[in-house]
CSV table of C-alpha atoms and ligand atoms in Angstrom, one decimal:
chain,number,residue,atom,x,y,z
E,1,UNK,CA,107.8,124.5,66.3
E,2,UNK,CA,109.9,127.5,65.9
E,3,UNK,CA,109.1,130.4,68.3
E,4,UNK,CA,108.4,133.8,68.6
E,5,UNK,CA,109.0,134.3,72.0
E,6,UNK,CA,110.6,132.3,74.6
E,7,UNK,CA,112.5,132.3,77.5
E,8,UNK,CA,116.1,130.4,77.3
E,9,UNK,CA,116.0,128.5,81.2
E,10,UNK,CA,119.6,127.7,81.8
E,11,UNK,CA,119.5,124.4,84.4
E,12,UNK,CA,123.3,124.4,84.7
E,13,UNK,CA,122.9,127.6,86.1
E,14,UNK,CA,120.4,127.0,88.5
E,15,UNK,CA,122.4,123.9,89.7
E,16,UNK,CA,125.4,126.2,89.9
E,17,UNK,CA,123.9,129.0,91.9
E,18,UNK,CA,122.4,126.0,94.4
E,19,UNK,CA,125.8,125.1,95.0
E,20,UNK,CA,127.1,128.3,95.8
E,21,UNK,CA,124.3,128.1,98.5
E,22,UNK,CA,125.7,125.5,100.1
E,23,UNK,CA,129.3,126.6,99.7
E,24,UNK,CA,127.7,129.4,101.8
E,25,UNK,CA,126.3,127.6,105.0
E,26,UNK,CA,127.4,124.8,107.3
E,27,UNK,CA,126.7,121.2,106.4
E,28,UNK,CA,124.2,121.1,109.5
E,29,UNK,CA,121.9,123.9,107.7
E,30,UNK,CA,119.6,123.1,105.6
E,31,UNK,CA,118.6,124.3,102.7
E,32,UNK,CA,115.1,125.5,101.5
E,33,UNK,CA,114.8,126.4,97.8
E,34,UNK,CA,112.2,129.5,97.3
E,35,UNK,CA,110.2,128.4,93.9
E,36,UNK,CA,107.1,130.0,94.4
E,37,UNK,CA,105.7,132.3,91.3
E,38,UNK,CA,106.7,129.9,89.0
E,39,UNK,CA,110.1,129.8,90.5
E,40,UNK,CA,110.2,133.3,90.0
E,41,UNK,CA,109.1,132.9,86.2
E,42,UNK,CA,112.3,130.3,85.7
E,43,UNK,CA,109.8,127.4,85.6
E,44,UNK,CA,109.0,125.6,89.4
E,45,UNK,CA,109.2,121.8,88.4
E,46,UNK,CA,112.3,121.9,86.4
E,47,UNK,CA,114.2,124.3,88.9
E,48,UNK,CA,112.8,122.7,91.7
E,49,UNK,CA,114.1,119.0,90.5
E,50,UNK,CA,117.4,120.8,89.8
E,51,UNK,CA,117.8,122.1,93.3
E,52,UNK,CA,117.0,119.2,95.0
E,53,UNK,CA,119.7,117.5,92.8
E,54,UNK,CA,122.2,120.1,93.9
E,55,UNK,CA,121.9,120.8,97.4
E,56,UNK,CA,118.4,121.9,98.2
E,57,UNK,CA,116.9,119.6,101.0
E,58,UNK,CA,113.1,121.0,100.8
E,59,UNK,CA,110.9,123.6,98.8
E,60,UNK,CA,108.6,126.6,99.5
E,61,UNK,CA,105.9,128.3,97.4
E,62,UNK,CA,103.5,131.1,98.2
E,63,UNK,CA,100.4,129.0,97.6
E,64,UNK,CA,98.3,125.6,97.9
E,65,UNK,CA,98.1,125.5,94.3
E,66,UNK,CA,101.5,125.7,93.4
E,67,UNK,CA,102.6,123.0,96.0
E,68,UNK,CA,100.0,121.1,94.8
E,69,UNK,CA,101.2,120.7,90.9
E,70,UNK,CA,104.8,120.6,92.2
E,71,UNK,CA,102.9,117.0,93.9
E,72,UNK,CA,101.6,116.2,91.1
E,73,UNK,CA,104.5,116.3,89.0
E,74,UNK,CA,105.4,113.9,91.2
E,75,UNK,CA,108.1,116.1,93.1
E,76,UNK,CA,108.5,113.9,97.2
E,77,UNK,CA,110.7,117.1,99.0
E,78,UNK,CA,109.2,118.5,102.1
E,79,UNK,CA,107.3,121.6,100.7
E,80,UNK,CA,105.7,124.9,102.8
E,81,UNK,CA,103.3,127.1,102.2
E,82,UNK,CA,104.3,131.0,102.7
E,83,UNK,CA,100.9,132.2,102.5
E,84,UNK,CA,97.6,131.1,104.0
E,85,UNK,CA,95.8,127.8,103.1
E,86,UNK,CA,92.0,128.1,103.3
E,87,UNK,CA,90.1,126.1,106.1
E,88,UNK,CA,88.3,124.3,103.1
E,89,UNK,CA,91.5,123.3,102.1
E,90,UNK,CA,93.0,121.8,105.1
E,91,UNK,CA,92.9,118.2,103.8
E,92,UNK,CA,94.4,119.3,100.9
E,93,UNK,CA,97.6,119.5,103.1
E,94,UNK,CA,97.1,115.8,104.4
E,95,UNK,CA,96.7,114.4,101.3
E,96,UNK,CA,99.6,115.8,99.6
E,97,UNK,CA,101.9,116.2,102.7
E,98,UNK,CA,102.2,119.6,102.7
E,99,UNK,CA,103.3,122.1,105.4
E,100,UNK,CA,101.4,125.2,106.5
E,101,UNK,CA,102.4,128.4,107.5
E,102,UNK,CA,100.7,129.5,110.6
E,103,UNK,CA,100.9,133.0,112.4
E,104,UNK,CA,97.2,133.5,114.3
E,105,UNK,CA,96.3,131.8,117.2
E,106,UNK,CA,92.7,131.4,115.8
E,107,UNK,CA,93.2,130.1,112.6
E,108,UNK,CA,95.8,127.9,114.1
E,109,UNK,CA,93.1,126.4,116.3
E,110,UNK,CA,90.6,126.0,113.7
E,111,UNK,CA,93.2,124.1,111.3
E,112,UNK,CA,94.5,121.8,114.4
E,113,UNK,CA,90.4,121.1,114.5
E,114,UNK,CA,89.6,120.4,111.0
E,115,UNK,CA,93.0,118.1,111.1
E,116,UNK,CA,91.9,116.4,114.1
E,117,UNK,CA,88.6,115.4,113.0
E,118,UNK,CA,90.4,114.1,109.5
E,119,UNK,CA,92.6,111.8,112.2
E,120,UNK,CA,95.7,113.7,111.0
E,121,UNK,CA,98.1,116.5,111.7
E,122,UNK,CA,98.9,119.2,109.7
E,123,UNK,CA,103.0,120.0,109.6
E,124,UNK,CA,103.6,123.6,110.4
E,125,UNK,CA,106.1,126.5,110.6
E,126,UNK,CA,105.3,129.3,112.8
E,127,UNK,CA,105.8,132.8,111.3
E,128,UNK,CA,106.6,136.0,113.4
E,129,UNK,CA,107.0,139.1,112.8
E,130,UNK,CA,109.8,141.0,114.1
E,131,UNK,CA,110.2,144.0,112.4
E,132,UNK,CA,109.0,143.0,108.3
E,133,UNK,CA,106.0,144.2,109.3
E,134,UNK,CA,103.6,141.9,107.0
E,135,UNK,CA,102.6,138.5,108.1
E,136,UNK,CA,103.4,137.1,111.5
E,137,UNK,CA,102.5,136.8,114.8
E,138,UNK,CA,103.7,140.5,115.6
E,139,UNK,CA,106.3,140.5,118.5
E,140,UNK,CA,107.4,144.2,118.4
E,141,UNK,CA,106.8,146.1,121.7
E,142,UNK,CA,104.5,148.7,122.4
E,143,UNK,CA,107.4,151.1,123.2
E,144,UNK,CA,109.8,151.1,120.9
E,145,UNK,CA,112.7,152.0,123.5
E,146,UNK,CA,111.8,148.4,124.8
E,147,UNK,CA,115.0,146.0,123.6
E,148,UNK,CA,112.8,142.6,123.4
E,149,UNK,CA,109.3,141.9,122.7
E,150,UNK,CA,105.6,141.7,123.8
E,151,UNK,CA,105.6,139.2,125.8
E,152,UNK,CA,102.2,138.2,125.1
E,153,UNK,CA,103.2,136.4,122.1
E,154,UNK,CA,104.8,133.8,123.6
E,155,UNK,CA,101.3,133.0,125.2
E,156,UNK,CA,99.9,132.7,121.7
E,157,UNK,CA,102.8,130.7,120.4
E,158,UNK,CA,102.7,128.3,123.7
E,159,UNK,CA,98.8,127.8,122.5
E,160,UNK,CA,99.6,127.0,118.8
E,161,UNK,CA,102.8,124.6,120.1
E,162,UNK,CA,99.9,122.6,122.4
E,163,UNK,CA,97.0,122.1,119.6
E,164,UNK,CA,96.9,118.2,118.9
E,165,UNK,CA,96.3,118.9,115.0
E,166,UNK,CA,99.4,120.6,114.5
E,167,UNK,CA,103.0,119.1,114.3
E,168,UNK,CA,105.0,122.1,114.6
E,169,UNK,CA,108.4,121.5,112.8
E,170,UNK,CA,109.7,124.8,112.4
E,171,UNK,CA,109.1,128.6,113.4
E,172,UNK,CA,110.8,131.8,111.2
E,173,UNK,CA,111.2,135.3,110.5
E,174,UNK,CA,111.5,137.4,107.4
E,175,UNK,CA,114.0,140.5,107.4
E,176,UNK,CA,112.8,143.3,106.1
E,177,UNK,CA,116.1,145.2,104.8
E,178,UNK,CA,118.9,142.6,104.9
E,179,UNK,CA,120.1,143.8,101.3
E,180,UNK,CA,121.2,146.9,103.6
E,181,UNK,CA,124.7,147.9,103.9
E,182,UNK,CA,123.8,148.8,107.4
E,183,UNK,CA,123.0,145.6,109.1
E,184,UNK,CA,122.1,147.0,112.4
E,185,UNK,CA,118.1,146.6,111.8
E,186,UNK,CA,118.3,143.3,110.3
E,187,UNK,CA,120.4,142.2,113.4
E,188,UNK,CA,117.9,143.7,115.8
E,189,UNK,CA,115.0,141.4,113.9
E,190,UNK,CA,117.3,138.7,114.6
E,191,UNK,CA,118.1,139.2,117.9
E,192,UNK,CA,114.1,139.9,118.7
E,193,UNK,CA,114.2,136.4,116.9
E,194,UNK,CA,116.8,134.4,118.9
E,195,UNK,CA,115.8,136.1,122.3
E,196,UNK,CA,112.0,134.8,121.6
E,197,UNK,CA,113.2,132.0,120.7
E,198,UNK,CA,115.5,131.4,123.9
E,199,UNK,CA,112.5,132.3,126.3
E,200,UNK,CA,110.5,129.3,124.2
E,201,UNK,CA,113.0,126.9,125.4
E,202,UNK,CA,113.0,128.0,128.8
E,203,UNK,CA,109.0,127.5,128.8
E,204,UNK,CA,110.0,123.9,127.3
E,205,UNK,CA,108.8,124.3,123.9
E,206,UNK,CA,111.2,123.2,121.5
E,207,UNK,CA,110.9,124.4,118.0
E,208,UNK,CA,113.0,121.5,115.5
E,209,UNK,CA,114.3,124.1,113.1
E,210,UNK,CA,114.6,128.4,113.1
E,211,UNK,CA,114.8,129.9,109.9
E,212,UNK,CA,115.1,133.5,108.5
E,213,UNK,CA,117.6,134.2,106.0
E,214,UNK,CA,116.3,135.1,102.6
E,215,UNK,CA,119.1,135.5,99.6
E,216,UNK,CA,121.1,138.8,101.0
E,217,UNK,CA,120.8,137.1,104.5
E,218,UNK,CA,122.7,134.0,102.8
E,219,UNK,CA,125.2,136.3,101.1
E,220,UNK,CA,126.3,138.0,103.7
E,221,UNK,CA,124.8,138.0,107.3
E,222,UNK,CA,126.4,134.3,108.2
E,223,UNK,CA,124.9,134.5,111.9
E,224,UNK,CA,121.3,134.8,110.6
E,225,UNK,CA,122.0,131.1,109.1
E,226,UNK,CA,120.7,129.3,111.7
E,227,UNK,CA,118.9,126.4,111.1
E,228,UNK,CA,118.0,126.6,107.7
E,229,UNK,CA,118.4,129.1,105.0
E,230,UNK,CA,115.6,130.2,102.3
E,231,UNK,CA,116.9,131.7,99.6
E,232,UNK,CA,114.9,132.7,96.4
E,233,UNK,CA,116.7,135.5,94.1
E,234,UNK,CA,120.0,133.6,94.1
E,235,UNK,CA,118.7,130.2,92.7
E,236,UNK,CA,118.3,132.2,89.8
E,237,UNK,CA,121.3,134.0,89.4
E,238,UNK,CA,120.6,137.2,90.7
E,239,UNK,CA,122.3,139.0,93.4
E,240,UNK,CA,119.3,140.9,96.0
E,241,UNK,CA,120.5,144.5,95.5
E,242,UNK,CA,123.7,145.8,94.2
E,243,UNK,CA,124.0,147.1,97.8
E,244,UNK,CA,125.3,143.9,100.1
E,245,UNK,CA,128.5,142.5,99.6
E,246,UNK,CA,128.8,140.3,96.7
E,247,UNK,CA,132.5,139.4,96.5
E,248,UNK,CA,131.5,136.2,98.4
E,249,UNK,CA,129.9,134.6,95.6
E,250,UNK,CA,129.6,134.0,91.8
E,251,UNK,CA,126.0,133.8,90.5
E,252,UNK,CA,124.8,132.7,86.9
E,253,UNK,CA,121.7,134.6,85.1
E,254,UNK,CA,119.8,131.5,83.9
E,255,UNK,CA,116.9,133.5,82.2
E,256,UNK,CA,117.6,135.4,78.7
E,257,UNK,CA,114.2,136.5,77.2
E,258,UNK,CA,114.3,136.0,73.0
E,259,UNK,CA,112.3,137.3,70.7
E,260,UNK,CA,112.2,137.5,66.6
E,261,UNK,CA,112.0,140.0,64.0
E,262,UNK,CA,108.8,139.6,62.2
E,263,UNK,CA,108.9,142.5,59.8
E,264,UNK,CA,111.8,144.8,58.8
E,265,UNK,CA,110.9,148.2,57.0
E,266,UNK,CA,113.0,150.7,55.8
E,267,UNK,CA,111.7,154.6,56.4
E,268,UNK,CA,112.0,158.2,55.7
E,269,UNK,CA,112.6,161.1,58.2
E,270,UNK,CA,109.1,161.8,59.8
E,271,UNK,CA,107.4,158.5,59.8
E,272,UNK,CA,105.4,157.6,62.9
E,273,UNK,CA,105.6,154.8,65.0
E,274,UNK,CA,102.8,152.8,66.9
E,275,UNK,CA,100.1,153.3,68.6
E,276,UNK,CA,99.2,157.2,69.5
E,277,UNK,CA,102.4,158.0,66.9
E,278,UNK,CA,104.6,159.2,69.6
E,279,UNK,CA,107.5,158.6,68.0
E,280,UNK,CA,108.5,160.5,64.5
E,281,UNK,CA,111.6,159.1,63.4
E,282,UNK,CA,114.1,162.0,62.7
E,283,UNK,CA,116.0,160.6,59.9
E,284,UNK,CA,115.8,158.1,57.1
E,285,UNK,CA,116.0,154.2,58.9
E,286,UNK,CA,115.3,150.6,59.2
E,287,UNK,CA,112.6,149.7,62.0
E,288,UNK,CA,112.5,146.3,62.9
E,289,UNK,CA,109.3,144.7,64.4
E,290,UNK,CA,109.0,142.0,66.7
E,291,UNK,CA,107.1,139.4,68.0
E,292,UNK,CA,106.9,140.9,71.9
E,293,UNK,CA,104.7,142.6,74.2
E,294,UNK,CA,103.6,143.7,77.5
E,295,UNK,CA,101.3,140.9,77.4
E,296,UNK,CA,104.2,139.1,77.5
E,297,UNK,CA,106.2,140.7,80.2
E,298,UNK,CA,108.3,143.5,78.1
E,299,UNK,CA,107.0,146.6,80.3
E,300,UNK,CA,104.6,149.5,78.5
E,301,UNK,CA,106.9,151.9,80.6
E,302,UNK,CA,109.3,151.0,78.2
E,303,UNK,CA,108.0,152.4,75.4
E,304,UNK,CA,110.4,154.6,73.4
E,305,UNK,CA,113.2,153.9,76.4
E,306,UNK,CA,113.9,150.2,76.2
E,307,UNK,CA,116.6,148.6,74.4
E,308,UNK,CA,117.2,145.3,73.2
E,309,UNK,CA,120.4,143.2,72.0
E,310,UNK,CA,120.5,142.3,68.1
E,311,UNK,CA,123.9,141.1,67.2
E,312,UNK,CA,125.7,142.4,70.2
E,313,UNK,CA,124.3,146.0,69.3
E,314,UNK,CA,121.7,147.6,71.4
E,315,UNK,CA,119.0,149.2,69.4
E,316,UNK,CA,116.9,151.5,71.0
E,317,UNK,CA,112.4,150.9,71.1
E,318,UNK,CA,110.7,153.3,69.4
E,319,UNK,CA,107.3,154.6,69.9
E,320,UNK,CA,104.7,152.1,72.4
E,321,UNK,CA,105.0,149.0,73.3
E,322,UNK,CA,102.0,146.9,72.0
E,323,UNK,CA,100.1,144.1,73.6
E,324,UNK,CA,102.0,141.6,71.2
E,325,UNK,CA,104.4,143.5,69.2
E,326,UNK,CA,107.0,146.4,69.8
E,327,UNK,CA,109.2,148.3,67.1
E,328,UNK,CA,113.0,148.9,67.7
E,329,UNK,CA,115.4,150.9,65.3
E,330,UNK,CA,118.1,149.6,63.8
E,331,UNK,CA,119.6,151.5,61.4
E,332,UNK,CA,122.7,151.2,61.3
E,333,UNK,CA,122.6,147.1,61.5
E,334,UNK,CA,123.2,145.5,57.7
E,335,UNK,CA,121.8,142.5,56.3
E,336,UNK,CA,118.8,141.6,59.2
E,337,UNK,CA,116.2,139.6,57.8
E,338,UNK,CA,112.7,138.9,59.2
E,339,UNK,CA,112.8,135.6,62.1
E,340,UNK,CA,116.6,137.1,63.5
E,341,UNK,CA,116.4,136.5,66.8
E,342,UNK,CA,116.5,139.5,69.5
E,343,UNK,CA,117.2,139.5,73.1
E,344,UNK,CA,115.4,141.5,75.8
E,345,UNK,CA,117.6,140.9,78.0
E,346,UNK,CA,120.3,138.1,79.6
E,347,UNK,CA,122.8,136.7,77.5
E,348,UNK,CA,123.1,137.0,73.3
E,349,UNK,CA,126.9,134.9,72.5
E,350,UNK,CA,129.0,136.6,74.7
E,351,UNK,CA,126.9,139.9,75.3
E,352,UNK,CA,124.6,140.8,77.7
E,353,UNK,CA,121.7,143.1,78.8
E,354,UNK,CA,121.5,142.5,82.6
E,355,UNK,CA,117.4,141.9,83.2
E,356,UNK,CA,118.5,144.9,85.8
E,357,UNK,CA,119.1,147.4,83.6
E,358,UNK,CA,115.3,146.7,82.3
E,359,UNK,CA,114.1,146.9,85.8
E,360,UNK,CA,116.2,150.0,86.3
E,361,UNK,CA,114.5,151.6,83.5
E,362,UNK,CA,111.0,151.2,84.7
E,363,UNK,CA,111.8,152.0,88.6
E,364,UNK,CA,111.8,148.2,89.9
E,365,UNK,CA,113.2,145.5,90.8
E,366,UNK,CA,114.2,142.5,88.6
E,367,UNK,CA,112.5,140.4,90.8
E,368,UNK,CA,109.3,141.7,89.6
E,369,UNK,CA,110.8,142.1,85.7
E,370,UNK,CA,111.2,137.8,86.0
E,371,UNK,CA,108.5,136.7,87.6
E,372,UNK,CA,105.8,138.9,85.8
E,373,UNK,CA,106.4,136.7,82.6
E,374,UNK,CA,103.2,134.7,81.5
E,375,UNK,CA,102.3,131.5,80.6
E,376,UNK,CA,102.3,132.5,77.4
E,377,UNK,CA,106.2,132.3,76.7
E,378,UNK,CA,107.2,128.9,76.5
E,379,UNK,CA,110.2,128.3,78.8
E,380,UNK,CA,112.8,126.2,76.6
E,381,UNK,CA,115.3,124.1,79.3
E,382,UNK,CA,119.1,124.1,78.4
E,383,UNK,CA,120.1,121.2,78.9
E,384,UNK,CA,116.9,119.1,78.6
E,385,UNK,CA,117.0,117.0,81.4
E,386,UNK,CA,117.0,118.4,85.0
E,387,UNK,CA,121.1,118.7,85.9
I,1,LIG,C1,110.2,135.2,98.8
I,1,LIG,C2,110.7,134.9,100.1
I,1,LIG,C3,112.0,134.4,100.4
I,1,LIG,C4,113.1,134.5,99.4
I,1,LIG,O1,113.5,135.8,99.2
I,1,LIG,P1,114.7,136.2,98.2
I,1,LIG,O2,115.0,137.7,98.5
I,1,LIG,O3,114.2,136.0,96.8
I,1,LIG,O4,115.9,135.3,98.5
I,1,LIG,C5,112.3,134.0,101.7
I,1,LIG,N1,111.4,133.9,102.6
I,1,LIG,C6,110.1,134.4,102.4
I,1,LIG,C7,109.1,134.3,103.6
I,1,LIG,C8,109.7,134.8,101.2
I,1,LIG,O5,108.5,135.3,101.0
């Protein structure tokens, strides 16, 4: 079948960016590959098989769902769950030897229970908060002034550590602004971190593994290593922000988005394009009209300020982008014929329209521009097989 719309997934790519992870952190690290939303729109089976062939020594995902096909597709690495599991759902994680985020003392007890009755125990990694601000047992003080924690916490935590349904094998945190040039708050979440940790041991309870570096952590905060990294943006060949240091490393793009021309029309000065005519064109041209739409990830926002690669050229998109379909100009381009294929962005040949210019344009991030592709654009692996 030949396509409209796809998404080229480059697997050699992926398998290089894994091994700049590892080139990145001691051998006693380990390394937990981030593939939840799809793997961030690349496709979570195949880049999850190719990480685990280059380095990666476990997975996580935001949900019990998407553990669950990665399972099923027959996938054996130690997975966790970001996000919470419902109580329903607890032997869900028995059966496919899954491992649960926990961060409440109450929910904690009432998944140890549930587990217990089922004669198992769930594996778990206990999240804390110190400084994100989202999920977590929240260890920030009262009064800010205060250098540590509230020391109440460790009560809770002591609790989850002793609940005979549990088998804790790991405890994290997530930093909230480690893409910062300015470490200084991502160090004091780490420091909250390792002092809570510290005062753990000294109450005898040993966590196995610590863990709170996302992908800027990785890049370029080597003390936040610790046990085990969990990097996400960088598998795909993304760097975090433009903002931390990236001389360190050299990441591959492995996503290019490609469409086709399904109609080309040449028109006068003043014809109107697409839905609500808010574009007139001002001169005699050739409008090109392809087979995309923000149904299938290309952002409304763009319309009339997008641009897209045809033959190394970028031609502008004129008037709104449509549910399926969205017009570009290109006018001074010879010879295009209806089923030419156009990139949206990523690599055309030896061109390239950097999936952060498009995020740029519509006042985001690219990690929302790559994983907000749907189901509906098939995902076409370069090579075939898993590298
Ligand atoms: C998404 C996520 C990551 C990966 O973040 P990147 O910035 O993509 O590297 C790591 N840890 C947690 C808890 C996350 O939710």
């Amino acid at each position: 079948m030949q396509h409209q719309i796809w998404l080229d997934i480059d697997l050699r790519a992926i398998a290089h960016n894994c091994r700049q992870v590892k080139s990145l952190i001691p051998d006693d690290t380990s390394f937990m590959a981030v593939v939840k939303a799809n793997a961030y729109g690349h496709g979570d089976i195949q880049v999850a098989r190719t990480a685990l062939n280059n380095g990666a020594d476990c997975l996580a995902v935001a949900r019990l769902q998407e553990a669950i096909s990665l399972r099923q597709a027959g996938i054996r690495a130690p997975i966790l769950i970001f996000g919470q599991t419902s109580l329903e759902d607890v032997p869900k994680l028995a059966e496919y030897d899954l491992m649960q985020t926990v961060y409440d003392p109450d929910i904690a007890y009432k998944i140890s229970k549930k587990a217990v009755y089922l004669g198992t125990r769930i594996k778990s990694h206990i999240k804390i908060d110190t400084g994100m601000g989202r999920l977590g047992l929240n260890t920030l003080p009262e009064d800010k002034s205060s250098q540590t924690y509230d020391h109440t916490v460790l009560e809770s935590i002591a609790k989850i550590d002793s609940l005979p349904g549990l088998e804790i094998k790991g405890m994290f945190t997530h930093f909230a602004q480690a893409d910062n040039p300015d470490k200084s708050y991502t160090l004091e979440q780490l420091h909250r971190f390792l002092h809570f940790a510290t005062d753990l041991k000294f109450r005898e309870i040993n966590i196995p593994v610590l863990h709170a570096a996302n992908s800027a952590a990785t890049i370029d905060i080597p003390e936040s290593h610790l046990g085990m990294v969990r990097p996400g943006i960088m598998l795909y060949g993304l760097y975090p922000s433009p903002h931390q240091n990236n001389t360190l490393i050299d990441l591959k793009p492995a996503m290019a988005f490609k469409t086709r021309i399904i109609q080309v029309k040449d028109v006068p000065a003043g014809f109107k394009v697409s839905y609500g005519s808010t574009y007139t064109t001002p001169a005699p041209t050739r409008l090109a009209t392809l087979s995309a739409g923000y149904a299938d990830g290309y952002p409304r926002i763009l319309s009339s300020r997008g641009c897209m690669l045809i033959r190394g050229c970028r031609a502008p998109v004129v008037g709104r982008v449509c549910m399926d379909q969205t017009v570009i100009d290109i006018g001074g381009l010879q010879g295009i014929q209806p089923g030419e294929e156009v990139t949206i962005f990523g690599k055309q040949g030896e061109d390239l329209l950097p999936v952060e210019e498009i995020a740029d344009a519509c006042s985001t991030i690219h990690y929302e521009i790559v994983s907000s592709i749907p189901g509906r654009v098939p995902r076409i692996y370069h090579p075939h097989e898993e590298q």
